[in-house]
Short mmCIF file of C-alpha atoms in Angstrom, two decimals:
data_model
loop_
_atom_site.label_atom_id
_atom_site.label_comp_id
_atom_site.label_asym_id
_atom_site.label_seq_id
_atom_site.Cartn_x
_atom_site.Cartn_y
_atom_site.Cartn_z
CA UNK N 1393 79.97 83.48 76.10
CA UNK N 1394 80.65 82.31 79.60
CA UNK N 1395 83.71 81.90 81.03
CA UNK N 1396 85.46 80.97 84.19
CA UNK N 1397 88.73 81.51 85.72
CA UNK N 1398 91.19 80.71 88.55
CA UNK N 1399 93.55 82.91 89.26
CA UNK N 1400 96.15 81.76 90.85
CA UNK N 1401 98.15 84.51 92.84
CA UNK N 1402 101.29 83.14 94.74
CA UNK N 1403 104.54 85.56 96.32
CA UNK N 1404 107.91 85.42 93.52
CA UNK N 1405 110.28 83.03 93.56
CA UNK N 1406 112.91 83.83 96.64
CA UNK N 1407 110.29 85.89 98.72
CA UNK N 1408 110.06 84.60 102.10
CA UNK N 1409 106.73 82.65 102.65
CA UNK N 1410 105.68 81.94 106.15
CA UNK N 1411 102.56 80.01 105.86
CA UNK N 1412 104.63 77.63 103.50
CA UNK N 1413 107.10 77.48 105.97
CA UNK N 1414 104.97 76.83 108.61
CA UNK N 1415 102.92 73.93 107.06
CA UNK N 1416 106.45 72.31 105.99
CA UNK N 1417 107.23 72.05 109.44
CA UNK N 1418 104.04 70.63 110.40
CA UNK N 1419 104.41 68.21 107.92
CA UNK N 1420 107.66 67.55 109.29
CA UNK N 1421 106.05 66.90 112.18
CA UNK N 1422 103.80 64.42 110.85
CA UNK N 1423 106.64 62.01 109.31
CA UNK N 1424 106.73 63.80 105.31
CA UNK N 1425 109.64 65.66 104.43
CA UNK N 1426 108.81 67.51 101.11
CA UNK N 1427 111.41 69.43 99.70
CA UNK N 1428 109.58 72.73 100.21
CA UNK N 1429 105.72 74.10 100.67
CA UNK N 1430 105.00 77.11 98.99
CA UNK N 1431 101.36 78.88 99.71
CA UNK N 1432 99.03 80.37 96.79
CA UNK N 1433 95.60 82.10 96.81
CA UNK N 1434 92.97 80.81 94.02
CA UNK N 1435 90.10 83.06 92.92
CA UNK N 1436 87.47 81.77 91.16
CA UNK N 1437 85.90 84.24 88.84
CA UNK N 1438 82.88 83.68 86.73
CA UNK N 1439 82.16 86.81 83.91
CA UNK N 1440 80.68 87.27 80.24
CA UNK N 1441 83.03 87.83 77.73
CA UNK N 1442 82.85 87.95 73.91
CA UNK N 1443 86.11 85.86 73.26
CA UNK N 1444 88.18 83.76 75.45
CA UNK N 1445 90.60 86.53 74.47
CA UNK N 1446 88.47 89.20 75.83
CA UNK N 1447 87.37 87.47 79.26
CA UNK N 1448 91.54 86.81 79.29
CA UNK N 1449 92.39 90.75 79.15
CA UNK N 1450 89.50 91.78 81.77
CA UNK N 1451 90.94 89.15 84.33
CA UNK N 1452 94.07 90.09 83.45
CA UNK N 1453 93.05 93.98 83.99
CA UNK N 1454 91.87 93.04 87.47
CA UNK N 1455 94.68 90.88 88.73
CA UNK N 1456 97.26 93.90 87.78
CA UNK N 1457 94.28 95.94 89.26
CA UNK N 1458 94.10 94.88 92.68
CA UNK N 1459 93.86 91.06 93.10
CA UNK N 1460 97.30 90.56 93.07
CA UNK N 1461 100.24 93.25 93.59
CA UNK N 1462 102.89 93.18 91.58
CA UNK N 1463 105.82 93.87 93.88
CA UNK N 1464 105.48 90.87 95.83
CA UNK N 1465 102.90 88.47 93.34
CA UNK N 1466 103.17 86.36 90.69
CA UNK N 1467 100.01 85.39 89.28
CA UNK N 1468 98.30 82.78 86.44
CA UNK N 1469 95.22 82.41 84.96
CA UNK N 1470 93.58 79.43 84.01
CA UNK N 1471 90.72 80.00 81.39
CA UNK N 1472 87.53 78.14 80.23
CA UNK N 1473 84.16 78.36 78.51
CA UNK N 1474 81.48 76.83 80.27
CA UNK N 1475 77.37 76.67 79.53
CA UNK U 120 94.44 124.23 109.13
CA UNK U 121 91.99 121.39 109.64
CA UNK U 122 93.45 117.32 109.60
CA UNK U 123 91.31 114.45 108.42
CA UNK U 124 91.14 111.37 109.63
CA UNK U 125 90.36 108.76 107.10
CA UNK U 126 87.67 106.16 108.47
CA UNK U 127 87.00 102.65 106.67
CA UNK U 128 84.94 100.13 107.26
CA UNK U 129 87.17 98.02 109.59
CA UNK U 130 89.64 101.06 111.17
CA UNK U 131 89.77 101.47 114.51
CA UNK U 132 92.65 103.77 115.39
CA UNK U 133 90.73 106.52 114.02
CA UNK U 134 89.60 107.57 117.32
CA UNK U 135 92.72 107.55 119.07
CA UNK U 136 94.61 109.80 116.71
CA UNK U 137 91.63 111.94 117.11
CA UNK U 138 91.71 112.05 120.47
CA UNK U 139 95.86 112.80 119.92
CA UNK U 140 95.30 115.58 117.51
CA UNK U 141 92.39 117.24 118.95
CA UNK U 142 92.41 116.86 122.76
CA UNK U 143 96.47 116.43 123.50
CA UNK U 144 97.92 118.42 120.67
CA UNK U 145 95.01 121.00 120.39
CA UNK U 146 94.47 120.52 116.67
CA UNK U 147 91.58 120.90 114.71
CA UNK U 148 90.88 117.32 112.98
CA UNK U 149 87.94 115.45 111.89
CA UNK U 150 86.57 112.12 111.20
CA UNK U 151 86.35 111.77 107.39
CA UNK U 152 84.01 109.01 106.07
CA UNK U 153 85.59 107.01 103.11
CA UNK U 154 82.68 107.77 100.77
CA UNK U 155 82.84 111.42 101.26
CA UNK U 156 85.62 111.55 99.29
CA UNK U 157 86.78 115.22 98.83
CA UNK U 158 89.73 115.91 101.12
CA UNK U 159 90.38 119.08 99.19
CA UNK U 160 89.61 121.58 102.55
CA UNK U 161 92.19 119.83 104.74
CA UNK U 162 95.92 120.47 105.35
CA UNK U 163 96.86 117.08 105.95
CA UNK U 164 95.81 113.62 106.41
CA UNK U 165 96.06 110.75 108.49
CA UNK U 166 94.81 107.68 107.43
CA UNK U 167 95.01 105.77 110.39
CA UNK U 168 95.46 101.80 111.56
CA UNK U 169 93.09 98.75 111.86
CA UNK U 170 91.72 95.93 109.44
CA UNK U 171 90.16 97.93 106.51
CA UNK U 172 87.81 95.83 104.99
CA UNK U 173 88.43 92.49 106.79
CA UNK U 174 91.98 93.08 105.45
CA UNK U 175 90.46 90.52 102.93
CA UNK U 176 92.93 90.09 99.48
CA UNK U 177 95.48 91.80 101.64
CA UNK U 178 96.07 94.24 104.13
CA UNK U 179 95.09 97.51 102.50
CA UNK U 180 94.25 96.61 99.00
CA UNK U 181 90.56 97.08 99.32
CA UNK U 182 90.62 100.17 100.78
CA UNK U 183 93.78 101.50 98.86
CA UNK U 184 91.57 101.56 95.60
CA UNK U 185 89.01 103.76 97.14
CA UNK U 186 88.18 106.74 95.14
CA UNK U 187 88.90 108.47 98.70
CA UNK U 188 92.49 107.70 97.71
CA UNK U 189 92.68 109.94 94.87
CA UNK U 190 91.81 113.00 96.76
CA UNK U 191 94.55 112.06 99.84
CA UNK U 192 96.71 111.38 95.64
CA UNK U 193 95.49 114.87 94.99
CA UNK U 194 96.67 116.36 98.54
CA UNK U 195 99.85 114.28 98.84
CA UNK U 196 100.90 116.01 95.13
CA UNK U 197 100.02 119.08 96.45
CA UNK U 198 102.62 118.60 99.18
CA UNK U 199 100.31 118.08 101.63
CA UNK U 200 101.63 116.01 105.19
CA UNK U 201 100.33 112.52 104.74
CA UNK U 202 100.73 109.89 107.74
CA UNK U 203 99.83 106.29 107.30
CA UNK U 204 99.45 104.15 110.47
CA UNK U 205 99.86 100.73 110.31
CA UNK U 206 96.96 99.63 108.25
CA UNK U 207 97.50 103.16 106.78
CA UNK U 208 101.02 102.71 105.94
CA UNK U 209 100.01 99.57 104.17
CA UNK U 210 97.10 101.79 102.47
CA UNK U 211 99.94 103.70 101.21
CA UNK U 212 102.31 101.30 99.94
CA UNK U 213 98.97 99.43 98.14
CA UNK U 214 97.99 102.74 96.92
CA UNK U 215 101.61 103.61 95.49
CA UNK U 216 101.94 106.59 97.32
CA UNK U 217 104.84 104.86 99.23
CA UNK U 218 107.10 102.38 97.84
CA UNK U 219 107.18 98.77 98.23
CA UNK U 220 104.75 96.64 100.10
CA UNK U 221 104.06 94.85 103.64
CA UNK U 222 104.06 91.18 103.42
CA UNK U 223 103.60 88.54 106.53
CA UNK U 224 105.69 88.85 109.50
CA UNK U 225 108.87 86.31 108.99
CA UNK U 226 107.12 84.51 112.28
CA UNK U 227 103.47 84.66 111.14
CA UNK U 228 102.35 85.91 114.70
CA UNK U 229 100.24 89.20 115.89
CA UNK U 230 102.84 91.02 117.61
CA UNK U 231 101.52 93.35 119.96
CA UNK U 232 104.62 94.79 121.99
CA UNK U 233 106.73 97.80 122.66
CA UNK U 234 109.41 98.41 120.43
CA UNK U 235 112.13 100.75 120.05
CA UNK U 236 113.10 102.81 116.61
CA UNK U 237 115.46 104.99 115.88
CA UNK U 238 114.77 108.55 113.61
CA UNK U 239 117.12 108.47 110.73
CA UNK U 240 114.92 111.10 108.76
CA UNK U 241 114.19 114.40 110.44
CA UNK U 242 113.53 116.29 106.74
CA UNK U 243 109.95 115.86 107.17
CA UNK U 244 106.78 117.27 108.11
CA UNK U 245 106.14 114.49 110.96
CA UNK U 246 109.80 114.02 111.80
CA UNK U 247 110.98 117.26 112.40
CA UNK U 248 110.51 117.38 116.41
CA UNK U 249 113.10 115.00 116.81
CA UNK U 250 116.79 114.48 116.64
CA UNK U 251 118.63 112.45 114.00
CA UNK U 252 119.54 109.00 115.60
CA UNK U 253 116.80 109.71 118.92
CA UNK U 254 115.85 106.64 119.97
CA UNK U 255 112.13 106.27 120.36
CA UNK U 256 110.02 103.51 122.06
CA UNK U 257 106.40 103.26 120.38
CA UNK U 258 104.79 99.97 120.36
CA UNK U 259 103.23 98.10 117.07
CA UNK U 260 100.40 95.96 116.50
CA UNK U 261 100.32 93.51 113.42
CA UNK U 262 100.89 90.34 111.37
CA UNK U 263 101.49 91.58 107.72
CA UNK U 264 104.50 94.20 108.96
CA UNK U 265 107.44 92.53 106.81
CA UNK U 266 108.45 95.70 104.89
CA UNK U 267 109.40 94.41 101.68
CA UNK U 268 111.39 96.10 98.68
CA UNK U 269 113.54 94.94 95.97
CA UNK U 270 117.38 95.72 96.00
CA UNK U 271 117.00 98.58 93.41
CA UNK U 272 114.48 99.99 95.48
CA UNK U 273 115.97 99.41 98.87
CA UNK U 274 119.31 101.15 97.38
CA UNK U 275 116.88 103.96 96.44
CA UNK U 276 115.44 104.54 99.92
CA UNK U 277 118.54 104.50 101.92
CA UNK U 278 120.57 106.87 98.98
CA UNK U 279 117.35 109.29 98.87
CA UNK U 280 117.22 109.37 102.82
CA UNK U 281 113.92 108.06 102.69
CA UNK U 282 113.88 105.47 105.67
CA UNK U 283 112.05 107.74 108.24
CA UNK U 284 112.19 104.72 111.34
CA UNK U 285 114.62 101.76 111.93
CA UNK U 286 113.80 98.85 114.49
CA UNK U 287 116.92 99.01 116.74
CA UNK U 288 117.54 97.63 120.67
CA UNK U 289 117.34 99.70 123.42
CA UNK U 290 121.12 101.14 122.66
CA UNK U 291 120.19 101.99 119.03
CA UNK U 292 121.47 99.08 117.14
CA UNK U 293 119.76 97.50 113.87
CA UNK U 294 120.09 94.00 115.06
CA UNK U 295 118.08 90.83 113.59
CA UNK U 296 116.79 90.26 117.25
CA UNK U 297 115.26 94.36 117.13
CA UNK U 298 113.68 93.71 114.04
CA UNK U 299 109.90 92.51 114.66
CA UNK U 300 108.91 91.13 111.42
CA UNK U 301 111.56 90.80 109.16
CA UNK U 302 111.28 94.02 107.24
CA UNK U 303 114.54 94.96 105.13
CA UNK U 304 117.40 97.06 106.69
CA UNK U 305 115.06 96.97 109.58
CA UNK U 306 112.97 99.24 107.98
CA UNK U 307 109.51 100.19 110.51
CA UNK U 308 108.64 103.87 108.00
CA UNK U 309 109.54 105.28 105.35
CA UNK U 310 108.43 108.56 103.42
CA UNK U 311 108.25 109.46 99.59
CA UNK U 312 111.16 111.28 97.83
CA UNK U 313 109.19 114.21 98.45
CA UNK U 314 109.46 113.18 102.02
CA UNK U 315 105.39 114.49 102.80
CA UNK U 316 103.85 111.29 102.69
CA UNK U 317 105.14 109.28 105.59
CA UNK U 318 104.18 105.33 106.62
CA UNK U 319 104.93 103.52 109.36
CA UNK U 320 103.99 100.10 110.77
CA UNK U 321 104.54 101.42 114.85
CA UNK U 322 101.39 103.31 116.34
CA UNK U 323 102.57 106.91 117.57
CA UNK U 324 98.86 107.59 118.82
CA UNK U 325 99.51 104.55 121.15
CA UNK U 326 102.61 106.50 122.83
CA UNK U 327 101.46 109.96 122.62
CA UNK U 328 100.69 110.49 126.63
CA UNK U 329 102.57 109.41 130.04
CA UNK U 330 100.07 107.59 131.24
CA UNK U 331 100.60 105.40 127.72
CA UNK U 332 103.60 104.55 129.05
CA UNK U 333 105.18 106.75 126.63
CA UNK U 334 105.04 110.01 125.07
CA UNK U 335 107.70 109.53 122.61
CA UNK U 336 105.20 109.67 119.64
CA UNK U 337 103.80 112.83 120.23
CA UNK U 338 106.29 114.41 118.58
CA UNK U 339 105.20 113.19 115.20
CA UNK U 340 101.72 114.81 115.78
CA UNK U 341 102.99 118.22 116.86
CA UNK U 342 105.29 118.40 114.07
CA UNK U 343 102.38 117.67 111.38
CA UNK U 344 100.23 119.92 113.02
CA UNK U 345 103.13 122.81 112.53
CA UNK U 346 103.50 121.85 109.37
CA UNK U 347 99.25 122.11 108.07
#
């Protein structure tokens, strides 16, 4: 099977994020006041897997791996089959 | 005693600290390629600053899982002196040989300037030639120089002694305005709890010589070199 994933890596809760921060202001700027911005990476990563499960547990491998780092990350990953 | 230098794609400090170790110091170092990856003839290592790989994912990452990296693992267990630069200190945190991790400055600028630290850690190999509390003026270079650690780990560091440089003013205090990026307590290196792996965001190759402007970082180099 064929899947494909985006990962979704973004900095925890509470950790300072500048490039949110930034691009709140500019939007400030602009006339919008949101109540905050946060920033997130997406990867999109295409692999053959024999189960959902399986494809689930290699991107999971690689995220804990090296794409995101756990000291500062957070990270989800949204799953699907395609042709 | 021989000292590598670890070149990646993308550093390009490596020739400085070279020129440091070999032609101010009088040390015998060498340019290591990241694919030769045995390490296992040299004393020490310095893996030195730039933009490893684009500094694409994050600053470090990419080269931090190198298998190069487990032979500087297999020298830093061996108690070998380790000194990350910059990039290399964020090699180092990436690779877990140093704790906790470099995130965005809190003002997401390049800062290029002169800055002044003070030594709070002389019990290791690339601290030793100074005084406790000597203030220091060695200049950084970088965006992604937050140091970041969680309160359980920050406790850890200071308790352990393991905080190695502090941003301070000219007089030697910690203040927010002496503190570049936002890093915790201030923090601009820190060792491991065995205190031979050292990391640090300021570039001592870039104040090793008068004509620098200062020479205040040469200290680090003689000190590893007595130490290989």
């Amino acid at each position: 099977m064929r899947y494909s994933a985006e990962v979704t890596v973004k900095l925890k809760a509470g950790m300072l994020d500048p490039e949110g921060t930034t691009i709140k202001r500019a939007l400030e700027h602009l006339g919008y006041f949101p109540d905050s911005v946060r920033s997130a990476k997406e990867y999109l990563i295409e692999l053959e897997a024999e189960s959902s499960d399986m494809a689930r547990d290699q991107i999971d491998q690689m995220c804990q791996k090296l794409i995101a780092n756990p000291i500062i990350h957070d990270y989800t990953i949204d799953l699907r089959e395609i042709e | 005693m021989s000292i590598a230098i670890v070149q990646f794609g993308g550093s390009n400090c490596d020739l400085d600290v070279l020129h440091v170790l070999k032609d101010v110091v009088g040390a015998d170092a060498n340019l290591v390629w990241y694919k030769d990856a045995d390490l296992s003839d040299y004393e020490g290592a310095v893996i030195p600053g730039g933009f490893s790989y684009g500094d694409y994912l994050r600053s470090g990452a990419i080269a931090s899982r190198t298998p190069i990296m487990d032979s500087v693992r297999r020298m830093a267990e061996d108690g070998k002196p380790i000194l990350g630069i910059c990039n290399g200190f964020q090699i180092l945190t990436e690779s877990g040989l140093l704790d906790g991790a470099l995130a965005t400055n809190r003002y997401p600028k390049f800062r290029c300037e002169w800055t002044y630290l003070r030594v709070e850690n002389t019990n290791t190999p690339f601290t030793s030639g100074f005084k406790e509390g000597q203030i220091v003026r060695i200049p950084i270079a970088h965006k992604d120089g937050n140091y970041y650690i969680n309160d359980l780990g920050l406790e850890n560091l200071e308790e352990n002694n393991q905080v190695a440089f502090r941003y301070v003013d000219e007089k030697g205090n910690a203040t927010g305005e002496a503190n570049p990026n936002g890093s915790r307590n201030n923090i601009a290196g820190i060792s491991n709890s065995e205190g031979n792996v050292v990391g640090l965001m300021p570039h001592p190759e870039r104040a090793s010589e008068d004509i620098l402007g200062s020479a205040d970082g040469l200290a680090m180099f003689k000190s590893m070199v007595e130490h290989c």
